[in-house]
Coordinates of C-alpha atoms in Angstrom, one line a residue:
Chain A
M1 CA 10.9 -75.1 12.8
H2 CA 14.0 -73.6 14.4
G3 CA 15.8 -74.7 17.6
T4 CA 15.6 -72.7 20.7
S5 CA 18.9 -71.0 20.1
L6 CA 17.2 -69.1 17.2
A7 CA 14.5 -67.8 19.5
R8 CA 15.4 -64.1 19.5
N9 CA 17.2 -63.5 16.1
T10 CA 16.0 -60.5 14.2
W11 CA 18.1 -61.7 11.2
Y12 CA 19.9 -64.8 10.1
M13 CA 20.5 -66.8 7.0
S14 CA 19.0 -70.1 5.8
D15 CA 20.6 -73.4 6.8
D16 CA 21.6 -74.0 3.1
C17 CA 23.6 -70.7 2.9
A18 CA 24.9 -71.2 6.5
A19 CA 26.2 -74.7 5.5
V20 CA 28.5 -73.0 3.0
W21 CA 30.0 -70.8 5.7
R22 CA 30.4 -73.7 8.1
R23 CA 32.2 -75.7 5.4
A24 CA 34.6 -72.8 5.0
E25 CA 35.8 -73.1 8.7
H26 CA 39.3 -73.9 7.4
L27 CA 39.5 -70.3 6.2
A28 CA 38.6 -69.0 9.7
Q29 CA 39.6 -68.9 13.3
R30 CA 37.2 -70.3 15.9
L31 CA 36.5 -67.9 18.8
L32 CA 34.7 -68.6 22.0
V33 CA 33.4 -65.4 23.7
R34 CA 32.0 -65.0 27.1
K35 CA 28.6 -63.4 27.8
G36 CA 29.1 -59.6 28.0
T37 CA 32.2 -59.5 25.8
A38 CA 32.5 -56.7 23.2
I39 CA 33.6 -58.3 20.0
Y40 CA 34.2 -54.9 18.4
R41 CA 33.2 -51.4 19.5
Q42 CA 31.4 -48.6 17.7
G43 CA 33.8 -46.5 15.7
E44 CA 36.5 -49.2 15.4
Q45 CA 37.7 -50.4 12.0
V46 CA 37.5 -54.2 11.7
Q47 CA 39.2 -56.6 9.4
Q48 CA 37.1 -59.6 10.4
V49 CA 33.8 -61.1 9.3
Y50 CA 32.0 -63.1 12.0
F51 CA 29.7 -66.0 11.6
V52 CA 27.8 -67.2 14.7
L53 CA 28.1 -70.9 15.2
D54 CA 26.1 -70.8 18.4
G55 CA 25.1 -68.2 21.0
E56 CA 23.7 -64.7 20.6
V57 CA 25.3 -61.4 19.6
E58 CA 23.6 -58.0 20.0
L59 CA 24.5 -55.2 17.6
S60 CA 23.7 -51.8 19.2
A61 CA 24.5 -48.2 18.5
L62 CA 25.0 -45.6 21.3
F63 CA 24.0 -42.0 20.6
P64 CA 25.8 -39.1 22.2
D65 CA 22.9 -38.4 24.5
G66 CA 23.3 -41.9 26.0
E67 CA 20.4 -43.6 24.2
T68 CA 21.0 -46.9 22.5
A69 CA 19.3 -48.6 19.5
I70 CA 19.5 -52.3 18.9
F71 CA 19.8 -52.9 15.2
D72 CA 20.1 -56.6 15.3
L73 CA 20.1 -59.6 17.5
L74 CA 22.0 -62.4 15.9
G75 CA 21.9 -66.1 16.9
R76 CA 23.0 -69.3 15.2
N77 CA 23.7 -68.6 11.4
G78 CA 24.1 -64.8 11.9
L79 CA 26.8 -62.9 10.1
F80 CA 28.2 -59.6 11.2
G81 CA 31.1 -57.2 10.7
E82 CA 31.1 -57.8 7.0
G83 CA 30.0 -54.2 6.2
P84 CA 32.9 -52.4 8.0
A85 CA 35.4 -55.2 6.9
L86 CA 34.5 -54.8 3.2
T87 CA 34.1 -51.0 3.1
G88 CA 36.9 -50.0 5.5
E89 CA 34.4 -47.7 7.3
P90 CA 34.2 -47.5 11.1
C91 CA 31.6 -49.7 12.8
H92 CA 28.2 -48.2 13.3
G93 CA 27.7 -50.0 16.5
T94 CA 29.1 -52.3 19.1
A95 CA 28.8 -56.1 18.9
T96 CA 28.4 -57.7 22.3
A97 CA 27.9 -61.4 23.1
T98 CA 24.7 -61.6 25.1
Q99 CA 25.3 -65.3 25.8
D100 CA 28.5 -67.4 25.8
S101 CA 29.0 -67.7 22.0
A102 CA 31.0 -69.7 19.4
L103 CA 32.0 -67.7 16.3
L104 CA 34.0 -68.2 13.2
S105 CA 36.3 -65.2 12.5
F106 CA 37.2 -64.7 8.8
N107 CA 40.0 -62.2 8.0
I108 CA 38.8 -60.1 5.1
R109 CA 42.1 -60.1 3.2
R110 CA 42.3 -63.9 3.5
L111 CA 38.7 -64.1 2.2
Q112 CA 39.6 -61.9 -0.7
V113 CA 42.3 -64.3 -1.7
A114 CA 40.2 -67.4 -1.1
L115 CA 36.9 -66.4 -2.7
P116 CA 38.0 -67.0 -6.4
H117 CA 38.7 -70.6 -5.3
H118 CA 35.3 -70.8 -3.5
P119 CA 32.7 -69.6 -5.9
E120 CA 29.9 -71.0 -3.9
L121 CA 31.0 -69.0 -0.8
A122 CA 31.3 -65.9 -2.9
W123 CA 27.8 -66.3 -4.2
V124 CA 26.3 -67.0 -0.7
F125 CA 28.2 -63.9 0.6
L126 CA 26.7 -61.8 -2.2
R127 CA 23.2 -63.1 -1.4
V128 CA 23.6 -62.6 2.3
L129 CA 24.7 -59.0 1.8
A130 CA 21.8 -58.4 -0.6
M131 CA 19.4 -59.7 1.9
R132 CA 20.8 -57.6 4.7
H133 CA 20.6 -54.5 2.5
Y134 CA 17.0 -55.4 1.4
T135 CA 15.9 -55.8 5.1
C136 CA 17.6 -52.6 6.0
A137 CA 15.9 -50.7 3.2
Q138 CA 12.5 -52.2 4.3
R139 CA 13.1 -51.0 7.8
L140 CA 14.2 -47.6 6.6
L141 CA 11.0 -47.2 4.5
H142 CA 8.9 -48.1 7.5
V143 CA 10.7 -45.9 10.0
F144 CA 10.4 -43.1 7.4
R145 CA 6.7 -43.2 7.9
G146 CA 7.0 -42.3 11.5
E147 CA 3.8 -43.7 12.9
P148 CA 4.5 -46.0 15.8
W149 CA 1.9 -48.6 14.5
I150 CA 3.9 -48.9 11.2
R151 CA 7.2 -49.2 13.0
V152 CA 6.0 -51.9 15.4
G153 CA 4.0 -53.6 12.6
E154 CA 7.1 -53.8 10.4
L155 CA 9.1 -55.4 13.2
L156 CA 6.3 -57.9 14.0
N157 CA 5.9 -58.8 10.4
R158 CA 9.7 -59.4 10.0
L159 CA 9.7 -61.5 13.2
M160 CA 6.7 -63.5 11.9
Q161 CA 8.7 -64.4 8.7
L162 CA 11.5 -65.6 11.0
H163 CA 9.7 -67.1 14.0
G164 CA 6.0 -67.5 13.1
R165 CA 4.4 -70.9 13.8
P166 CA 0.8 -71.4 12.5
I167 CA -1.5 -72.3 15.4
A168 CA -5.3 -72.8 15.6
M169 CA -5.8 -72.7 19.4
P170 CA -6.4 -70.7 21.5
A171 CA -6.8 -68.5 18.4
R172 CA -6.1 -69.0 14.7
G173 CA -2.9 -67.2 13.8
M174 CA 0.8 -67.1 13.8
L175 CA 2.5 -67.6 17.1
L176 CA 5.7 -65.6 17.5
A177 CA 8.1 -68.0 19.2
I178 CA 10.2 -65.2 20.5
S179 CA 10.5 -63.3 23.7
L180 CA 11.2 -59.6 23.5
T181 CA 10.4 -57.1 26.2
H182 CA 8.5 -53.8 25.4
A183 CA 11.8 -52.0 26.2
E184 CA 13.7 -54.2 23.6
I185 CA 11.0 -53.5 21.0
A186 CA 11.3 -49.8 21.7
R187 CA 15.1 -49.9 21.2
M188 CA 14.5 -51.8 17.9
T189 CA 12.0 -49.3 16.5
G190 CA 13.3 -46.0 17.9
L191 CA 10.2 -45.6 19.9
S192 CA 9.6 -45.0 23.6
R193 CA 8.5 -48.0 25.7
V194 CA 5.2 -46.2 26.4
S195 CA 4.5 -45.9 22.7
V196 CA 5.2 -49.6 22.2
T197 CA 2.9 -50.5 24.9
R198 CA 0.2 -48.2 23.5
V199 CA 0.5 -49.7 20.0
L200 CA 0.4 -53.3 21.2
K201 CA -2.7 -52.4 23.1
Q202 CA -4.3 -50.9 20.0
M203 CA -3.4 -53.9 18.0
R204 CA -5.0 -56.2 20.6
A205 CA -8.1 -54.0 20.7
Q206 CA -8.4 -54.2 16.9
K207 CA -7.8 -58.0 16.9
V208 CA -4.7 -57.7 14.8
I209 CA -2.7 -59.5 17.5
A210 CA -3.5 -61.4 20.6
V211 CA -1.2 -61.8 23.6
I212 CA -1.4 -65.0 25.5
E213 CA 1.0 -66.0 28.3
R214 CA 3.3 -63.1 27.2
R215 CA 3.6 -64.6 23.7
I216 CA 2.3 -62.6 20.7
I217 CA -0.1 -64.3 18.2
I218 CA -0.6 -62.5 14.9
L219 CA -4.2 -62.8 14.0
A220 CA -4.3 -60.5 10.9
P221 CA -0.9 -60.3 9.3
N222 CA -2.1 -58.1 6.4
R223 CA -3.1 -55.4 8.9
L224 CA 0.3 -55.2 10.6
V225 CA 1.8 -52.8 8.0
F226 CA 0.2 -49.9 6.3
D227 CA -2.9 -50.1 8.4
Q228 CA -4.5 -48.4 11.4
Chain B
M1 CA 36.0 -33.5 -8.8
H2 CA 33.1 -35.1 -10.6
G3 CA 31.5 -34.2 -13.9
T4 CA 28.2 -32.5 -14.1
S5 CA 26.3 -35.7 -14.7
L6 CA 27.1 -36.7 -11.1
A7 CA 25.5 -33.5 -9.8
R8 CA 22.4 -35.1 -8.1
N9 CA 23.6 -38.6 -7.1
T10 CA 22.8 -39.6 -3.6
W11 CA 24.9 -42.8 -4.1
Y12 CA 27.4 -44.1 -6.6
M13 CA 30.6 -46.1 -6.8
S14 CA 34.1 -45.0 -7.3
D15 CA 35.6 -44.8 -10.8
D16 CA 37.9 -47.7 -9.9
C17 CA 35.1 -50.0 -9.0
A18 CA 32.9 -48.7 -11.9
A19 CA 35.7 -49.5 -14.4
V20 CA 35.4 -53.2 -13.5
W21 CA 31.6 -53.1 -14.3
R22 CA 32.3 -51.2 -17.5
R23 CA 34.8 -53.8 -18.5
A24 CA 32.2 -56.5 -18.0
E25 CA 29.9 -55.0 -20.7
H26 CA 30.2 -58.3 -22.7
L27 CA 28.2 -60.0 -20.0
A28 CA 25.4 -57.4 -20.3
Q29 CA 22.9 -55.9 -22.6
R30 CA 23.1 -52.1 -23.3
L31 CA 19.7 -50.4 -22.8
L32 CA 18.8 -46.8 -23.8
V33 CA 15.8 -45.6 -21.8
R34 CA 13.9 -42.4 -22.4
K35 CA 13.2 -39.8 -19.6
G36 CA 10.1 -40.9 -17.7
T37 CA 10.4 -44.6 -18.5
A38 CA 9.9 -47.0 -15.6
I39 CA 12.7 -49.6 -15.7
Y40 CA 10.9 -51.7 -13.1
R41 CA 8.0 -51.1 -10.8
Q42 CA 7.4 -51.6 -7.1
G43 CA 6.4 -55.1 -6.2
E44 CA 7.8 -56.7 -9.4
Q45 CA 10.4 -59.4 -9.3
V46 CA 13.5 -58.6 -11.3
Q47 CA 16.2 -60.8 -12.7
Q48 CA 18.4 -57.9 -13.8
V49 CA 21.1 -55.8 -12.2
Y50 CA 21.5 -52.4 -13.7
F51 CA 24.6 -50.2 -14.0
V52 CA 24.2 -46.6 -15.1
L53 CA 26.6 -45.7 -17.9
D54 CA 25.0 -42.2 -18.2
G55 CA 21.9 -40.3 -17.2
E56 CA 19.8 -40.4 -14.0
V57 CA 17.5 -42.9 -12.4
E58 CA 15.3 -42.2 -9.4
L59 CA 14.4 -45.0 -7.0
S60 CA 11.2 -44.2 -5.2
A61 CA 8.6 -46.0 -3.1
L62 CA 4.9 -45.3 -3.1
F63 CA 2.9 -45.7 0.1
P64 CA -0.7 -46.7 0.1
D65 CA -1.8 -43.2 1.1
G66 CA -0.2 -41.8 -2.0
E67 CA 2.9 -40.3 -0.5
T68 CA 6.2 -41.2 -2.0
A69 CA 9.8 -41.4 -0.7
I70 CA 12.8 -41.0 -2.8
F71 CA 15.4 -43.5 -1.5
D72 CA 18.1 -42.8 -4.1
L73 CA 19.0 -40.7 -7.1
L74 CA 21.6 -42.6 -9.2
G75 CA 23.6 -41.1 -12.0
R76 CA 26.8 -42.3 -13.8
N77 CA 28.3 -45.3 -12.0
G78 CA 25.1 -46.1 -10.1
L79 CA 24.0 -49.7 -9.5
F80 CA 20.4 -50.8 -8.8
G81 CA 18.2 -53.8 -8.9
E82 CA 20.8 -56.0 -7.3
G83 CA 18.9 -56.5 -4.1
P84 CA 15.7 -57.9 -5.6
A85 CA 17.7 -59.8 -8.3
L86 CA 19.9 -61.6 -5.7
T87 CA 17.3 -62.2 -3.1
G88 CA 14.3 -63.0 -5.3
E89 CA 12.2 -60.6 -3.2
P90 CA 9.8 -58.1 -4.8
C91 CA 11.2 -54.6 -5.5
H92 CA 10.7 -52.0 -2.7
G93 CA 10.3 -49.3 -5.2
T94 CA 10.0 -48.1 -8.8
A95 CA 13.1 -47.2 -10.8
T96 CA 12.3 -44.4 -13.2
A97 CA 14.7 -42.7 -15.7
T98 CA 14.6 -38.9 -14.9
Q99 CA 16.7 -38.2 -17.9
D100 CA 17.4 -40.1 -21.1
S101 CA 19.8 -42.8 -19.8
A102 CA 22.2 -45.5 -20.9
L103 CA 22.3 -48.6 -18.8
L104 CA 24.0 -52.0 -18.7
S105 CA 21.6 -54.7 -17.9
F106 CA 23.1 -57.9 -16.4
N107 CA 21.0 -61.0 -16.0
I108 CA 21.5 -62.4 -12.5
R109 CA 21.7 -66.1 -13.7
R110 CA 24.3 -65.2 -16.3
L111 CA 26.2 -63.3 -13.6
Q112 CA 26.1 -66.2 -11.3
V113 CA 27.7 -68.4 -14.0
A114 CA 30.3 -65.8 -15.0
L115 CA 31.4 -64.5 -11.6
P116 CA 33.8 -67.5 -10.8
H117 CA 35.7 -66.5 -13.9
H118 CA 35.7 -62.8 -13.0
P119 CA 37.0 -62.7 -9.4
E120 CA 37.6 -58.9 -9.6
L121 CA 34.0 -58.3 -10.6
A122 CA 32.8 -60.6 -7.7
W123 CA 34.9 -58.6 -5.2
V124 CA 33.7 -55.3 -6.5
F125 CA 30.1 -56.5 -6.4
L126 CA 30.6 -57.5 -2.7
R127 CA 32.1 -54.2 -1.8
V128 CA 29.3 -52.3 -3.6
L129 CA 26.7 -54.2 -1.7
A130 CA 28.5 -53.7 1.6
M131 CA 28.7 -50.0 0.9
R132 CA 25.0 -49.8 0.1
H133 CA 24.1 -51.7 3.2
Y134 CA 26.4 -49.5 5.3
T135 CA 24.8 -46.4 3.9
C136 CA 21.4 -47.7 4.5
A137 CA 22.2 -48.7 8.1
Q138 CA 23.6 -45.2 8.7
R139 CA 20.4 -43.6 7.3
L140 CA 18.3 -46.0 9.5
L141 CA 20.1 -45.0 12.6
H142 CA 19.6 -41.3 11.9
V143 CA 16.0 -41.6 10.9
F144 CA 15.5 -43.6 14.1
R145 CA 16.4 -40.5 16.1
G146 CA 13.4 -38.7 14.7
E147 CA 14.5 -35.1 15.0
P148 CA 14.3 -33.2 11.7
W149 CA 17.8 -31.6 12.3
I150 CA 19.4 -35.0 12.5
R151 CA 17.6 -36.4 9.4
V152 CA 18.5 -33.4 7.3
G153 CA 22.0 -33.3 8.8
E154 CA 22.7 -36.9 7.9
L155 CA 21.6 -36.3 4.3
L156 CA 23.7 -33.1 4.0
N157 CA 26.7 -34.9 5.5
R158 CA 26.3 -37.8 3.0
L159 CA 26.0 -35.4 0.1
M160 CA 29.0 -33.5 1.3
Q161 CA 31.0 -36.8 1.1
L162 CA 29.8 -37.2 -2.5
H163 CA 29.7 -33.7 -3.8
G164 CA 31.5 -31.4 -1.4
R165 CA 34.1 -29.0 -2.8
P166 CA 36.3 -27.0 -0.4
I167 CA 35.9 -23.3 -1.0
A168 CA 37.2 -20.2 0.8
M169 CA 35.1 -17.5 -0.8
P170 CA 32.5 -16.1 -0.1
A171 CA 32.8 -18.3 3.1
R172 CA 35.2 -21.0 4.2
G173 CA 33.4 -24.3 3.9
M174 CA 32.3 -27.2 1.6
L175 CA 30.2 -26.2 -1.3
L176 CA 27.6 -28.8 -2.2
A177 CA 27.7 -29.0 -6.0
I178 CA 24.2 -30.4 -6.1
S179 CA 20.8 -28.9 -6.7
L180 CA 17.9 -30.4 -4.7
T181 CA 14.6 -28.7 -3.9
H182 CA 13.2 -28.5 -0.4
A183 CA 10.5 -30.9 -1.6
E184 CA 13.1 -33.4 -2.8
I185 CA 15.0 -33.2 0.5
A186 CA 11.6 -33.8 2.3
R187 CA 11.0 -36.9 0.2
M188 CA 14.5 -38.2 1.0
T189 CA 14.2 -37.7 4.7
G190 CA 10.6 -38.6 5.4
L191 CA 9.9 -35.0 6.6
S192 CA 7.4 -32.4 5.4
R193 CA 8.7 -29.6 3.1
V194 CA 7.8 -27.1 5.9
S195 CA 10.1 -29.0 8.4
V196 CA 12.9 -29.0 5.9
T197 CA 12.7 -25.3 5.3
R198 CA 12.6 -24.7 9.1
V199 CA 15.7 -26.9 9.7
L200 CA 17.7 -25.2 6.9
K201 CA 16.7 -21.8 8.4
Q202 CA 17.9 -22.9 11.9
M203 CA 21.1 -24.3 10.4
R204 CA 21.7 -20.9 8.6
A205 CA 21.0 -19.0 11.8
Q206 CA 23.5 -21.1 13.7
K207 CA 26.1 -20.7 11.0
V208 CA 26.2 -24.5 10.3
I209 CA 25.4 -23.8 6.7
A210 CA 25.2 -20.8 4.4
V211 CA 23.0 -20.7 1.3
I212 CA 24.4 -18.6 -1.6
E213 CA 22.7 -18.4 -5.0
R214 CA 20.6 -21.5 -4.0
R215 CA 23.7 -23.5 -3.3
I216 CA 24.4 -24.9 0.2
I217 CA 27.8 -24.3 1.8
I218 CA 28.6 -26.4 4.8
L219 CA 30.4 -24.2 7.3
A220 CA 30.5 -26.5 10.3
P221 CA 30.5 -30.2 9.2
N222 CA 30.9 -31.5 12.7
R223 CA 27.6 -29.9 13.7
L224 CA 25.4 -31.4 11.0
V225 CA 24.8 -34.6 12.9
F226 CA 24.1 -35.1 16.6
D227 CA 23.9 -31.4 17.2
Q228 CA 21.3 -28.7 17.7

C-alpha cells in the first residue's frame, strides 16, 4: 500500500528503483517549489532531470486552440524532464507544481560524467525510461482505437495497477484509492467531460465498475479494455 | 542523405549512435531472418534487444476485432525489443521481418553485466530510449486531438524530419523520399484509408503538400500540424 502522497499519481517508479535515485542526492540540487510554480514551460529546452521527493507535479500540454491535455500527474518517486534533457528536444509540455513540492534536480551533463561510476543508477535510469516508453506506447495504442470506452478503460486499468486495493465490501473488486474529477479524466484521455460521464455510466450499468462515495471500484477488470 | 535501405523507416537512430551499437557486436549474436519471419509475437516476454544491421522490421499490434496498427517500420539502425526486455512486460506487438534482414541480438542480462564496462553504450542506450519515448509522447499528443488532419500532419512532419530532401523543382519544398500506401498511413495513424485519402486531398487543395509521381512534397511544413 502506498502513502496518501501517492494518491493521484498516474506514473511513478517502485521504491527499489527510487531508492537508487535518492542515494544519488549528492549528484543533485534540492529544490523546494511552491504550489503553482512552473518548473519548466512547453517549448523550452531543459538540462535537468527532476526526481520528486515529495509533493505533486502536473505535466500538461497546451494546444493552440487553448485546450490542454494532462499527460501525467507525478507524486513521490516521479521522474520528469529526462526526455528533453537527454534528447535536446524542446519540452512537449509544462511542468507545474500542484502542491508545495521537494525535488532533486540533476544536471544532465553532470549525470553523463557520473553514470559510469554509478552503474546501478545507469541501469535504473534505463529501466525507468523503458517503462515510461512502454506506458506511452500502451496509451498510444488505446487512444488509436478512438472509442471512449477503450480510452477510459485503459486509464482505469493503469490506475488500478498503481492504486488498486482489493476489497470485498460493499462489493468484491479493486478500489481505486485515487480522486480524479470527470474533467481531469477527460483531459487525460483526450475526451470531452460529457463523454467521460457517459462511459462511466455505461460501465456502471454493465457492472464493470461501481461508484461508491465518489470512489471507483473495478468489478470486472478484464472488461475494462477491449470490451463494450 | 540516407541510403535506399532507410527509405521507409518511421524511426531510427543517427549513424553516430548506431556506430556504438555496431562496435558492441561482440556482446551480441548475429541473426539472419527471412522475409515474413516473426522475431517475437505480441504478448510474449522477450529477453533480447534487437539492432537492425540491414533489412526492414515492422512492429504491429493486433486488436481483438482483427484490426492492426503499425507502430513502427524499422530499417538500418533501428532498435526494438528494448522496452519489454528492460521492463519484463509482455510485448505490445509483433515484430516481423518485411525483408530478409540482418540483426544483432543482445541478451538483456548480458547487457546489464557489460554496460558498466561500456559507458558509451550505456549513454547511447539512454538517449535512444529517451528519443523513442519523446517520439511516442509526441504521437500521443497528436492522436489525442483526434482530427484526421492533425494525425496525418504529425506523421508527415515526422517523416519529413527523417526523409525530407529540399528540392526546388517542380515545386519548392521538402520531398519525402519514402513510399507509403494510403492503407499503411491509415494503419500508422489509426484512421480509415478513406479518411487518409480525404486529408491528403485537402492538403493538396490547400497547397500544404503536392503529390508528384506518387511522391509527397511538403510545401508548407508549418501548416502540417495544428492547422486546417
